[in-house]
Coordinates of C-alpha atoms in Angstrom, one line a residue:
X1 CA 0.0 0.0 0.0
X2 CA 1.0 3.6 -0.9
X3 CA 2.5 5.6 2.7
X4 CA 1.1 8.7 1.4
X5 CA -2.6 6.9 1.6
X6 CA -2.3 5.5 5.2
X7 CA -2.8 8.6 7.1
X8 CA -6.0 9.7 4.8
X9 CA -7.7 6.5 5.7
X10 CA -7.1 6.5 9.2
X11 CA -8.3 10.2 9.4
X12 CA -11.4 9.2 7.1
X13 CA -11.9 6.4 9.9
X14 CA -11.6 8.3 12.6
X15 CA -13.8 11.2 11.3
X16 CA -16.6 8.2 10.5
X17 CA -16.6 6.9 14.1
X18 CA -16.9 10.4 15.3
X19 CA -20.4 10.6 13.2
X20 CA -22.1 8.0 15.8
X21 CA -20.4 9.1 18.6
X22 CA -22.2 9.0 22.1
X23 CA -22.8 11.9 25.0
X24 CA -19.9 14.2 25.8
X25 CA -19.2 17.1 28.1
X26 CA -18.0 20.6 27.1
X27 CA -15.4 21.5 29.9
X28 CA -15.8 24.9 29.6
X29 CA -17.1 28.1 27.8
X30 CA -16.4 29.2 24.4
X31 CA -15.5 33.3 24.6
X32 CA -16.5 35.3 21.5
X33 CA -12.7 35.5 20.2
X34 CA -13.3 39.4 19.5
X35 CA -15.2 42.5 20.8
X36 CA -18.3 43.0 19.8
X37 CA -18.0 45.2 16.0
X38 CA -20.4 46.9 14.5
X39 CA -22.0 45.8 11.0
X40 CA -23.3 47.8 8.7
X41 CA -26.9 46.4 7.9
X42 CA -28.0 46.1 4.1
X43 CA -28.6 49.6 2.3
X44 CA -31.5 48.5 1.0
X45 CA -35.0 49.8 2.4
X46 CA -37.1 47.5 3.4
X47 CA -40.3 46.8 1.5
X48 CA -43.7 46.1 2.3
X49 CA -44.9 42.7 1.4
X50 CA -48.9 43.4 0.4
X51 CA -50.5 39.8 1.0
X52 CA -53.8 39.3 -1.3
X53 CA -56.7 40.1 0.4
X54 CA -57.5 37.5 2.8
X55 CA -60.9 35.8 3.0
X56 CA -63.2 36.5 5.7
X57 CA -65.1 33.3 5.1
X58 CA -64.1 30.1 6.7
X59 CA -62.6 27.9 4.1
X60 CA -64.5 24.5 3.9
X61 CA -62.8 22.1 5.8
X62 CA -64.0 18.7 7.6
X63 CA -64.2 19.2 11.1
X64 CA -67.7 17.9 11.3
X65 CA -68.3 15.4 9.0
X66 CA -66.1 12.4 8.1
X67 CA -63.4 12.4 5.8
X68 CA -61.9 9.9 3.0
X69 CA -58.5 11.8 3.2
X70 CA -55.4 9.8 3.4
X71 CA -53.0 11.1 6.4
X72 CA -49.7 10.1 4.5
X73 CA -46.6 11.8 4.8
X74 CA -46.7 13.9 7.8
X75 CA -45.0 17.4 7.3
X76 CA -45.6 19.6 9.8
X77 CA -46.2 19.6 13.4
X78 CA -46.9 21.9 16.2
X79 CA -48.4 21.4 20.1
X80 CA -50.6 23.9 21.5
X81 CA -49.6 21.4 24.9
X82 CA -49.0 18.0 25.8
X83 CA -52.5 16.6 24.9
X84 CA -53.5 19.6 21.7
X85 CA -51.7 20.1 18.7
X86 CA -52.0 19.9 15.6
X87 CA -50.0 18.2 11.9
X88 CA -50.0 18.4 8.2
X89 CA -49.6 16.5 5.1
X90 CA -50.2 16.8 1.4
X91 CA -53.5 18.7 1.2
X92 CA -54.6 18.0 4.7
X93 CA -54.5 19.6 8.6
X94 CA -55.7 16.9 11.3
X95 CA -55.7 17.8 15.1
X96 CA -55.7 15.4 18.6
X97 CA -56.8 16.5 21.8
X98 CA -55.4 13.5 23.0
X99 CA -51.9 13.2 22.9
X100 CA -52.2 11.9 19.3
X101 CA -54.0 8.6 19.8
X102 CA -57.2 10.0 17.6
X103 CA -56.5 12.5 15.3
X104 CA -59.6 14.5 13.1
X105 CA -58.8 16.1 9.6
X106 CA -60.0 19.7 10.1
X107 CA -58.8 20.9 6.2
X108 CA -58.7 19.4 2.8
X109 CA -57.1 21.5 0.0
X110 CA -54.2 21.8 -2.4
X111 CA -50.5 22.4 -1.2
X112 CA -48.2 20.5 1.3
X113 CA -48.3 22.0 5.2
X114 CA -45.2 23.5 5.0
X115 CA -45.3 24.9 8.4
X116 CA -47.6 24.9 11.4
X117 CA -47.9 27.4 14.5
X118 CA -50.0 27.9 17.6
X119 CA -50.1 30.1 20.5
X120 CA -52.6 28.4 22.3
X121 CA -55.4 25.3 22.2
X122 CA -57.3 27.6 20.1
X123 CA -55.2 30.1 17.7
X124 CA -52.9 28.5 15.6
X125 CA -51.5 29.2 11.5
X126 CA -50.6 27.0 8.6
X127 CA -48.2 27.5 5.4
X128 CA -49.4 26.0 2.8
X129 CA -46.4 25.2 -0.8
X130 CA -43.8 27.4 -1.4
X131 CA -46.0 30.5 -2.0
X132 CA -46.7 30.3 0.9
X133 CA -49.9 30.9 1.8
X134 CA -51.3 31.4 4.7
X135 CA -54.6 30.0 7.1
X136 CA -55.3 31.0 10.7
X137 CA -57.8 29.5 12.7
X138 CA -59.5 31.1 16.0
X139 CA -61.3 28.0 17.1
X140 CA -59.0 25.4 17.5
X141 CA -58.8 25.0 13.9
X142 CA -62.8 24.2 13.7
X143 CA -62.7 26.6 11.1
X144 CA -59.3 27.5 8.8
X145 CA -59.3 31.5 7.4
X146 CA -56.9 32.7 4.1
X147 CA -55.0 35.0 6.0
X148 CA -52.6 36.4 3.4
X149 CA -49.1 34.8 2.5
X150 CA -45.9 34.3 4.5
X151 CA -43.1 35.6 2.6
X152 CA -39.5 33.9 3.4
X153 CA -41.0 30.4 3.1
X154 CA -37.8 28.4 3.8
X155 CA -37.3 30.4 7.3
X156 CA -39.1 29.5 10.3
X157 CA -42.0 31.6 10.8
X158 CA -43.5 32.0 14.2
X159 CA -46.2 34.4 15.7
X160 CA -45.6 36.3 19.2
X161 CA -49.3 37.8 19.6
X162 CA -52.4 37.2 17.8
X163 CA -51.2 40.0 15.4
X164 CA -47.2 39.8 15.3
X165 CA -45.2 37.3 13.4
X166 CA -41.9 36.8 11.7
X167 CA -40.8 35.0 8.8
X168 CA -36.9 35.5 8.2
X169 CA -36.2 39.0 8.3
X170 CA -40.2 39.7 7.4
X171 CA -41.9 41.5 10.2
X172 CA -46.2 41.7 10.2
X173 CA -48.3 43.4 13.1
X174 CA -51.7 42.8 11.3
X175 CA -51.6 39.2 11.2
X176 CA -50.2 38.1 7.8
X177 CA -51.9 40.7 5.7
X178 CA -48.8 42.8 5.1
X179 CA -45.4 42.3 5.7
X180 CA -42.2 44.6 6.2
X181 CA -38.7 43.8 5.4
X182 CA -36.3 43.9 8.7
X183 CA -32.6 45.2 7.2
X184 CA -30.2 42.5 7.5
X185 CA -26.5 42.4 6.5
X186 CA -25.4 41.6 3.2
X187 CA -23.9 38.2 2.6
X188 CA -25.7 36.1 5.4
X189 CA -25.8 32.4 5.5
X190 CA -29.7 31.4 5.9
X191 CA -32.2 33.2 7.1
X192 CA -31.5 35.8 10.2
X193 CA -33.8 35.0 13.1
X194 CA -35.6 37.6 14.9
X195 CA -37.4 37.3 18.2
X196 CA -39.3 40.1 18.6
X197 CA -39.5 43.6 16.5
X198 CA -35.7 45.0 18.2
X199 CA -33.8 41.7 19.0
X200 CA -32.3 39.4 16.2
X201 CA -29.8 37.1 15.2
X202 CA -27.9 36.3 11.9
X203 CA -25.1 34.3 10.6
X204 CA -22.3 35.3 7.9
X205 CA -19.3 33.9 7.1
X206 CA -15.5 35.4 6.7
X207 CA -12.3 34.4 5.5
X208 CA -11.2 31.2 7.6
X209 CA -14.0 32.8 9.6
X210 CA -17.6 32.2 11.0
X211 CA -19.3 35.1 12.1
X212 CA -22.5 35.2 14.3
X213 CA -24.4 39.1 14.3
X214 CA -26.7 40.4 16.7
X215 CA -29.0 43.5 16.4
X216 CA -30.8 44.9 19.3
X217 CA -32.8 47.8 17.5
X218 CA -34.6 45.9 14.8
X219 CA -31.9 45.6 12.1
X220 CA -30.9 49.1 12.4
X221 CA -26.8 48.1 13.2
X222 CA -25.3 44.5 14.0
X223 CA -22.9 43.4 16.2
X224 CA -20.3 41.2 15.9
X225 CA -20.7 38.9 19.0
X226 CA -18.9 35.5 18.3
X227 CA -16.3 34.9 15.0
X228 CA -14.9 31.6 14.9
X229 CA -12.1 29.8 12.8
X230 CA -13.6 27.9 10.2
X231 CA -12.1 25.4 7.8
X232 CA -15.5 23.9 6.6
X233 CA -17.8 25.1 3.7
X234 CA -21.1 26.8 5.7
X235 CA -24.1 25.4 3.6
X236 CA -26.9 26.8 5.9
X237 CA -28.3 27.8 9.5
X238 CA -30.7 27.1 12.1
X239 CA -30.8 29.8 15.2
X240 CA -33.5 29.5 17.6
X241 CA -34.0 31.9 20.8
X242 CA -35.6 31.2 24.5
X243 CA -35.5 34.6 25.8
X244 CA -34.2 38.2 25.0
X245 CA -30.3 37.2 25.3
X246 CA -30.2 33.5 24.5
X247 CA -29.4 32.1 20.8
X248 CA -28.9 28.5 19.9
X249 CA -26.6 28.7 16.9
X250 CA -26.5 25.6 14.7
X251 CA -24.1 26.0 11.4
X252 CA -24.7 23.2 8.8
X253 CA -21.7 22.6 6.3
X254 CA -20.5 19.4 3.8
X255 CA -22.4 16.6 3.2
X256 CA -21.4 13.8 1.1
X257 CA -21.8 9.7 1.4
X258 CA -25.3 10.7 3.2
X259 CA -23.2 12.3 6.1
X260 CA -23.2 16.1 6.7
X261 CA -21.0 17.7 9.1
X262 CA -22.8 20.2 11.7
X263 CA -21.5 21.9 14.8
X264 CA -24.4 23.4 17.7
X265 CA -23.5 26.9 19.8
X266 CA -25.5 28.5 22.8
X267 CA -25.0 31.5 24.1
X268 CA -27.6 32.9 27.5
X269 CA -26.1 36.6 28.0
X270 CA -26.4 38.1 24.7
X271 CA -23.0 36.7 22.8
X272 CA -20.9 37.4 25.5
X273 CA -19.8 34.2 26.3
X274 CA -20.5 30.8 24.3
X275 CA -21.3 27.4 25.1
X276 CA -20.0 24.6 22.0
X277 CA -23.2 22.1 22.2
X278 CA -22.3 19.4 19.4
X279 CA -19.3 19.2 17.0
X280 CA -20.1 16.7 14.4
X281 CA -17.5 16.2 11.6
X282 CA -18.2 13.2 9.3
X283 CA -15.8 11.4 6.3
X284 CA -18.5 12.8 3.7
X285 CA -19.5 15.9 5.4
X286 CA -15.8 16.9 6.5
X287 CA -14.8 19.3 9.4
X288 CA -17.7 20.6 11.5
X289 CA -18.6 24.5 11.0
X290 CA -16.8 26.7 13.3
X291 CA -13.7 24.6 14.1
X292 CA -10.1 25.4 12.6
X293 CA -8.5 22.1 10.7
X294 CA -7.3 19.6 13.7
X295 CA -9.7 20.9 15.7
X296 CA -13.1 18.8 16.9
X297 CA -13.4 19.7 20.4
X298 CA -16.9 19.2 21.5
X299 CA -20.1 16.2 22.3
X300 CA -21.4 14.6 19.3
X301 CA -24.8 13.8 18.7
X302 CA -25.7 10.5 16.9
X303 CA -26.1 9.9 13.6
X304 CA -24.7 11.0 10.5
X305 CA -26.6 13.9 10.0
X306 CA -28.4 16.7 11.7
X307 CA -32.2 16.1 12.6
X308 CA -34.6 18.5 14.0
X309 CA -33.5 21.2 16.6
X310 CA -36.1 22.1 19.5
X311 CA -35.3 24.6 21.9
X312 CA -37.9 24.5 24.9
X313 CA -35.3 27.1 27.5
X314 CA -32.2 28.6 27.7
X315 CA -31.2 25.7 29.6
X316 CA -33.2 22.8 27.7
X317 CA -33.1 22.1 23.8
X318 CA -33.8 18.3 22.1
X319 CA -32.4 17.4 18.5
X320 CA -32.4 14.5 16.4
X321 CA -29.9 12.9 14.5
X322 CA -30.2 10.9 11.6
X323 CA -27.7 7.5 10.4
X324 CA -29.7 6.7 6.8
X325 CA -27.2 3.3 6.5
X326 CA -28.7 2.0 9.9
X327 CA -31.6 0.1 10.1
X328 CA -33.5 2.6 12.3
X329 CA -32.1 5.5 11.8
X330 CA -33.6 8.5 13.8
X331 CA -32.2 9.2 17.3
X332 CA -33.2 12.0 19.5
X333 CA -30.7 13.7 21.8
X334 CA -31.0 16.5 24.7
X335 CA -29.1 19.4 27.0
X336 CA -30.6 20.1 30.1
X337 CA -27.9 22.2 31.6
X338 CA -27.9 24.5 28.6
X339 CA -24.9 22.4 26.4
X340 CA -22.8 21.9 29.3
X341 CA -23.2 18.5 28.4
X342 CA -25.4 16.2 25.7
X343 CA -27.0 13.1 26.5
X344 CA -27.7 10.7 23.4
X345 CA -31.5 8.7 23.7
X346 CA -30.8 5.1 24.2
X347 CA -33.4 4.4 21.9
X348 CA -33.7 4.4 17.7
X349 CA -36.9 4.4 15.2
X350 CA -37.2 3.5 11.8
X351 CA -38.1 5.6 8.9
X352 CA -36.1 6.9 6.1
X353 CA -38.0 10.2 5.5
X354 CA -37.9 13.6 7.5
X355 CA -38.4 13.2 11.2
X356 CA -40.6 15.8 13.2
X357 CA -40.3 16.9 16.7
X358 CA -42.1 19.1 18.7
X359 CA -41.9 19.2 22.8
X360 CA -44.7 20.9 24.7
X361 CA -41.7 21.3 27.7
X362 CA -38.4 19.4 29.3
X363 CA -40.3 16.5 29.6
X364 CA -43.8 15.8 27.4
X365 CA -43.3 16.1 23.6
X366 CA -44.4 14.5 20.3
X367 CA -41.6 12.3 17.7
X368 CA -43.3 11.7 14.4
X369 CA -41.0 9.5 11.5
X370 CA -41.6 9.3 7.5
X371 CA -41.0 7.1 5.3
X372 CA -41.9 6.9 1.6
X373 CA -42.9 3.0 1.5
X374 CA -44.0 2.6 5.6
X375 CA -46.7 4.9 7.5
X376 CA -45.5 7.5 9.5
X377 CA -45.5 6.7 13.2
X378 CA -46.0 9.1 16.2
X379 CA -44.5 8.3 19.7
X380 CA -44.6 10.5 22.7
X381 CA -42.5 10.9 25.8
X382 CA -43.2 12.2 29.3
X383 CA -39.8 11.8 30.6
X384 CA -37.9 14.1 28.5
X385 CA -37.1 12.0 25.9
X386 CA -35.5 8.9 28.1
X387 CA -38.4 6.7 26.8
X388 CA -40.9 7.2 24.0
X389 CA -44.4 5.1 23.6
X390 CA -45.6 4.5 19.9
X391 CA -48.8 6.4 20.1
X392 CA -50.8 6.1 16.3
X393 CA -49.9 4.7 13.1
X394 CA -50.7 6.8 10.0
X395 CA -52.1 5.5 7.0
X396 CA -49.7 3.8 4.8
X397 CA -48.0 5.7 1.4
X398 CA -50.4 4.9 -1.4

């Protein structure tokens, strides 16, 4: 065998094994590696987003009569609590008052559920295809309304009052009828998330650097609160936020050999100091995001690739993790202590396609896994995701 080849394979080994890692603890804090700089946001000014007039009727749905509709393919999912929430499909919204053992379609239509959102038992909104348009209900989804269109349909869109919502950078106050435009700096990775109208948070890369931005006046300046060495290509972002000075930061990068690389960061004063949550390099993904070349310091999370990230607190987030060459491949894993350190579920669950997640609080949430040949199965847990009950079987992929 070639020398030059021998260390390339035992790196590629190393990196594999590092994929399916388990738990691992983070000794200490990560410290932005700079001051806090100013950014200037884009020049552009933001437009206004006019939504089509949105129907005052109730659009027919199903709620009180039965229904032939197939739930296949679940797509979206959202709990109003332990017991109420709510999922999608192709063409269809169903909802469970009881912990998802019966479910009731409420709407039939076109357009896959792209998205799902409630504030309560009784107000929640739907996206509906990538033109996003959108339904509000008032009744616990008894009756769907068109209200408007959601612009920004990749970002996660989420509503703060019955009348305020975000989408991305996209800002409404009259629920979904017109939106405004939040400035954001040029040459972002993924969508910049904002929490309410004045805080926000945003991710753009440098050179040989990773850069996360915060604004505290709605867009109006950014600062530079964490930059971190980066050897690794950043593909996309996912921040979430539990309160007015926490982020959860996850950079996505390679992917390759059905592995992608992925690295987690958590911060709970406002960037000053950071917490490294996961750091998973793979042999098809490459380095994690955020880490110089040699460098993998940090808990992995199992699997091959990144699942769904749910953050409930500042001090408790779940995420799943995804191993497509295993024979169940969905895993869910957890931080309690706010990324100190990562706990890996002990258990695994089948399905090839996307896997949902949505947790009502540290300890009751909902698991639902796809697959394009099995149903999609929903478990729950009530002990923060250290066991998990198979709670319905959907109908099977036609």
């Amino acid at each position: 065998m070639n020398k030059k080849i021998v260390p390339i394979l035992a790196l590629t080994l190393m990196m594999t094994l590092a994929g399916c890692k388990s738990s691992g603890t983070t000794n200490s804090a990560v410290n932005a590696s700079e001051s806090p700089q100013s950014i200037e946001a884009a020049t552009a000014t933001p437009q206004v987003t006019v939504s089509p007039n949105p129907s005052k009727t109730p659009i027919a749905g199903t709620s009180n009569k039965p229904t032939k509709v197939a739930m296949t393919g679940v797509t979206a999912i959202r709990l109003a609590d332990a017991k109420v929430g709510w999922i999608g499909g192709n063409g269809w919204i169903a909802h469970t008052t009881d912990s998802g053992k019966q479910w009731q379609v409420q709407y039939e239509g076109s357009g896959e559920i792209k998205q799902l959102f409630a504030l309560n038992g009784q107000e929640a909104w739907a996206s509906i295809g990538d033109e996003g348009k959108l339904l509000s209900t008032k009744d616990g989804g008894q009756h769907w309304t068109s209200a408007g269109r959601v612009p920004n349909t990749a970002a996660f869109f989420h509503f703060i009052s019955k009348s305020e919502a975000f989408s991305g950078n996209a800002h409404t106050v009259d629920g979904g009828l017109h939106w405004t435009n939040l400035p954001v700096p040029d040459g972002i990775t993924g969508d910049a998330y904002f929490r309410d109208a004045k805080n926000g948070w945003a991710v753009k890369p440098g050179k040989d650097t990773v850069d996360v931005l915060r604004t505290q006046d709605g867009g109006k300046t950014w600062n530079r609160v964490m930059s971190r060495k980066n050897a690794a290509s950043l593909t996309g972002t996912v921040i979430r936020s539990a309160g007015e000075n926490d982020a959860w930061i996850e950079l996505i990068g390679g992917s390759g050999m059905n592995q992608t690389s992925y690295s987690l960061f958590h911060t709970k004063d406002g960037g000053k100091t950071w917490q490294t949550v996961l750091a998973n390099s793979t042999a098809g993904g490459g380095i994690a995001p955020g880490f110089p070349v040699g460098d993998n310091t940090g808990p992995k999370n199992t699997g091959a690739k990144p699942g769904p990230l749910y953050v409930v607190s500042p001090d408790v987030a779940f995420m799943g993790g995804q191993c497509l060459s295993c024979d169940k491949p969905n895993s869910i894993g957890l931080t309690k202590d706010g990324g100190k350190t990562w706990e890996n579920g002990k258990e695994t669950f089948t399905g090839y396609g996307e896997l949902l997640l949505g947790m009502a609080d540290a300890n009751q949430g909902w698991l639902i896994t796809n697959d394009n040949t099995q149903p999609s199965v929903m478990y729950t847990t009530s002990s923060g995701g250290a066991n998990w009950a198979k709670a319905h079987n959907f109908d099977a992929p036609k």
